[in-house]
Coordinates of C-alpha atoms and ligand atoms in Angstrom, one line a residue:
M1 CA 82.4 253.0 176.7
E2 CA 84.6 254.4 174.0
Y3 CA 88.5 254.2 174.3
D4 CA 90.9 255.2 171.5
E5 CA 94.6 255.6 171.7
T6 CA 97.8 254.8 169.5
I7 CA 100.7 253.5 171.0
I8 CA 104.2 252.8 170.0
L9 CA 105.3 249.3 170.7
K10 CA 108.8 247.8 171.7
N11 CA 109.4 247.1 168.0
G12 CA 109.0 250.5 166.8
G13 CA 105.3 249.4 165.2
A14 CA 102.2 251.1 166.1
C15 CA 99.4 249.6 168.0
R16 CA 95.6 251.2 168.2
L17 CA 93.9 250.3 171.3
R18 CA 90.2 251.1 170.9
N19 CA 86.9 249.8 171.7
G20 CA 85.2 247.3 169.7
T21 CA 82.1 248.2 167.5
E22 CA 79.4 246.6 165.9
K23 CA 81.8 246.1 162.7
D24 CA 84.6 244.2 164.3
G25 CA 82.5 241.1 165.4
A26 CA 84.2 238.8 162.8
L27 CA 87.9 240.0 163.6
A28 CA 87.5 240.0 167.0
L29 CA 85.8 236.4 167.3
A30 CA 88.8 235.3 164.9
N31 CA 91.4 236.8 167.8
Y32 CA 89.3 235.2 170.5
I33 CA 89.4 231.7 168.8
L34 CA 93.2 232.1 168.0
T35 CA 94.1 233.0 171.3
H36 CA 92.2 230.1 173.0
E37 CA 93.8 227.7 170.7
Q38 CA 97.3 229.3 171.6
T39 CA 97.5 228.8 175.4
D40 CA 95.7 226.6 178.5
Y41 CA 95.5 229.6 180.6
L42 CA 92.2 230.9 179.7
L43 CA 88.6 229.9 180.6
T44 CA 87.5 227.9 177.6
Y45 CA 88.5 225.9 174.7
P46 CA 88.0 226.7 171.2
D47 CA 85.7 223.9 170.7
E48 CA 83.4 225.1 173.6
N49 CA 82.7 228.6 171.7
I50 CA 79.2 229.4 171.1
M51 CA 79.8 232.8 169.6
T52 CA 79.3 233.7 166.0
G53 CA 80.6 236.8 163.9
E54 CA 77.1 238.3 164.5
R55 CA 76.8 237.3 168.2
E56 CA 80.2 239.0 168.5
S57 CA 78.7 242.0 166.8
Q58 CA 76.1 242.3 168.9
F59 CA 78.1 241.8 171.9
L60 CA 80.4 244.8 170.9
K61 CA 77.7 247.0 169.9
E62 CA 76.4 246.6 173.5
R63 CA 79.6 247.2 175.0
A64 CA 80.2 250.4 173.1
E65 CA 77.2 251.8 174.2
S66 CA 77.4 250.9 177.8
A67 CA 78.2 253.3 180.7
D68 CA 80.3 251.0 182.3
E69 CA 81.6 247.9 180.5
I70 CA 84.0 247.8 177.6
E71 CA 85.8 245.6 175.3
L72 CA 89.1 246.6 173.9
L73 CA 90.7 245.6 170.8
A74 CA 94.4 246.2 170.2
E75 CA 95.1 246.6 166.1
V76 CA 98.1 246.2 164.6
E77 CA 98.0 247.1 160.7
G78 CA 94.0 246.8 160.8
V79 CA 94.3 243.3 162.3
V80 CA 92.9 242.3 165.6
V81 CA 95.9 240.9 167.8
G82 CA 94.5 241.3 171.1
L83 CA 91.3 241.6 173.3
A84 CA 90.7 242.7 176.7
G85 CA 87.5 243.6 178.7
V86 CA 85.9 245.2 181.9
S87 CA 82.6 243.7 183.1
R88 CA 80.5 244.2 185.7
V89 CA 80.6 241.5 188.8
G90 CA 76.8 242.3 189.3
T91 CA 74.1 244.9 189.3
A92 CA 72.8 244.3 193.0
E93 CA 73.8 246.9 195.2
K94 CA 76.3 245.2 197.5
V95 CA 78.4 244.2 194.3
R96 CA 77.8 246.9 191.8
R97 CA 81.3 248.8 192.6
R98 CA 83.4 245.6 191.7
A99 CA 84.4 244.8 188.0
E100 CA 86.2 241.8 186.7
F101 CA 89.3 242.3 184.1
G102 CA 90.0 239.9 181.3
I103 CA 92.7 240.0 178.6
S104 CA 94.3 237.7 175.5
V105 CA 96.9 238.8 173.1
D106 CA 97.9 236.5 169.9
K107 CA 101.2 234.5 170.8
N108 CA 102.9 236.1 167.9
Y109 CA 102.6 239.7 169.2
W110 CA 103.6 238.8 172.9
G111 CA 106.6 241.1 174.6
L112 CA 105.9 244.0 172.6
G113 CA 104.1 245.9 175.2
I114 CA 100.4 245.1 174.1
G115 CA 99.3 243.4 177.4
R116 CA 100.6 245.9 179.4
A117 CA 98.9 248.6 177.4
L118 CA 95.6 247.1 177.4
T119 CA 95.8 246.4 180.9
R120 CA 96.4 250.0 181.5
A121 CA 93.5 250.8 179.2
C122 CA 91.1 248.9 181.1
V123 CA 92.2 250.0 184.6
A124 CA 91.7 253.5 183.1
S125 CA 88.1 252.7 182.0
A126 CA 87.4 251.1 185.0
R127 CA 88.1 253.8 186.8
R128 CA 86.2 256.2 184.6
A129 CA 83.4 253.8 185.1
G130 CA 83.2 254.4 188.6
Y131 CA 84.2 251.0 190.0
A132 CA 85.6 250.8 193.2
Q133 CA 87.7 247.6 192.5
L134 CA 89.0 245.5 189.5
E135 CA 89.6 241.7 189.9
L136 CA 90.9 238.6 188.1
A137 CA 91.4 235.4 188.5
V138 CA 94.9 233.6 186.9
V139 CA 96.5 230.5 186.6
A140 CA 99.2 230.1 189.1
E141 CA 101.7 228.9 186.7
N142 CA 101.1 232.0 184.2
E143 CA 104.0 233.8 185.4
A144 CA 104.0 236.5 182.5
A145 CA 100.4 237.3 183.3
I146 CA 101.4 237.3 187.1
A147 CA 104.4 239.6 186.8
L148 CA 102.2 241.9 184.4
Y149 CA 99.2 242.3 187.3
R150 CA 101.5 242.7 190.1
S151 CA 103.6 245.3 188.3
E152 CA 100.4 247.2 187.6
G153 CA 99.3 247.3 191.3
F154 CA 97.2 244.2 191.8
V155 CA 97.5 242.4 194.8
E156 CA 96.7 238.7 195.7
Y157 CA 93.8 238.0 198.0
G158 CA 93.4 234.1 197.6
R159 CA 94.1 231.0 196.0
N160 CA 91.6 228.4 194.6
P161 CA 93.7 225.0 194.1
K162 CA 90.8 223.6 192.1
G163 CA 89.8 226.7 189.9
F164 CA 90.2 225.2 186.7
Y165 CA 90.4 221.4 185.4
S166 CA 92.4 221.4 182.0
R167 CA 92.0 218.5 179.8
Y168 CA 95.8 218.7 179.3
S169 CA 97.0 218.6 182.7
G170 CA 94.5 218.5 185.5
W171 CA 94.1 220.5 188.3
Q172 CA 94.9 224.4 187.9
E173 CA 95.3 226.6 190.7
L174 CA 93.6 230.1 190.2
V175 CA 95.3 233.3 192.0
L176 CA 92.9 235.9 192.7
M177 CA 93.9 239.2 192.5
R178 CA 92.2 242.7 192.8
L179 CA 93.1 246.5 192.2
E180 CA 91.7 249.0 194.5
L181 CA 90.5 251.8 192.3
R182 CA 89.3 254.6 195.1
Ligands
COA1 C1 99.5 237.7 179.8 C2 99.5 238.4 178.6 C3 98.4 239.3 178.1 C4 101.0 239.4 178.2 O1 100.8 239.9 177.1 P1 102.0 240.7 176.3 O2 101.6 241.5 175.3 O3 103.0 239.6 176.2 O4 102.5 241.7 177.7 P2 103.7 242.8 177.6 O5 104.5 242.4 176.4 O6 103.1 244.1 177.5 O7 104.5 242.5 178.9 C5 103.9 243.0 179.9 C6 104.6 242.5 181.0 O8 104.3 240.9 181.2 C7 105.7 240.3 181.7 N1 105.9 239.3 181.0 C8 105.6 239.3 179.6 N2 106.2 238.1 179.0 C9 107.0 237.6 180.0 C10 107.6 236.2 180.1 N3 107.8 235.7 179.0 N4 108.2 236.0 181.4 C11 107.9 236.6 182.3 N5 107.1 237.8 182.2 C12 106.9 238.2 181.3 C13 106.8 241.3 182.1 O9 106.3 241.6 183.5 C14 106.5 242.2 181.1 O10 106.5 243.6 181.5 P3 108.2 244.2 180.9 O11 107.9 244.1 179.4 O12 108.3 245.5 181.6 O13 109.3 243.1 181.4 C15 100.0 237.3 177.4 O14 100.8 236.7 177.6 C16 98.5 236.6 177.0 O15 97.6 237.0 176.2 N6 98.8 235.2 177.3 C17 97.7 234.2 177.2 C18 96.5 234.6 177.8 C19 96.5 234.9 179.0 O16 97.3 234.1 179.8 N7 95.7 235.8 179.5 C20 95.5 236.0 181.1 C21 94.7 235.4 181.8 S1 94.5 235.9 183.4

């Protein structure tokens, strides 16, 4: 899917939100690894990463050509500072109206409005793709993310007390959230 929008951040700077393409593999992967080093709230650790620049390029190419999945980049001064995506839950008839949402922003750029803008762009893209529901799972202590999701209309529908096992802090409860799109 395609997306292209430029927004003005809380610090007055410009940020371009656009779908990643084959050319963005290296920069997108660098941001992915960086954000996974900066927080313990994401699914994987940087040392578990199996992507290469080449594989990331292929992934972004497929997403750009997809009719119902997207990977968005947030770019500030030509540098990728955040990623967010919409992925289908499955292709089986019973689940094909559901999609999953994921997001991460470089810590050095938190609080500027990038997370909200990426979230809105993903919601708009999921709607455009025709999904009925957008879903996510968030670590219960991740107050910033939960506040963001609630304010964009996501509602909690359950919790998984043993959702993640952190190598630093042990069990992390996951809050399951959903947004009805139609
Ligand atoms: C969650 C995340 C994407 C937010 O990105 P961001 O660019 O800082 O978000 P924004 O600046 O657009 O802020 C959006 C909202 O988040 C909430 N928020 C942001 N920082 C917050 C903080 N320190 N404390 C509480 N709420 C906060 C606020 O509701 C804010 O809205 P407001 O500006 O109107 O008050 C970012 O912190 C991040 O990437 N975290 C690490 C990865 C992660 O946790 N991903 C989510 C996994 S489910």
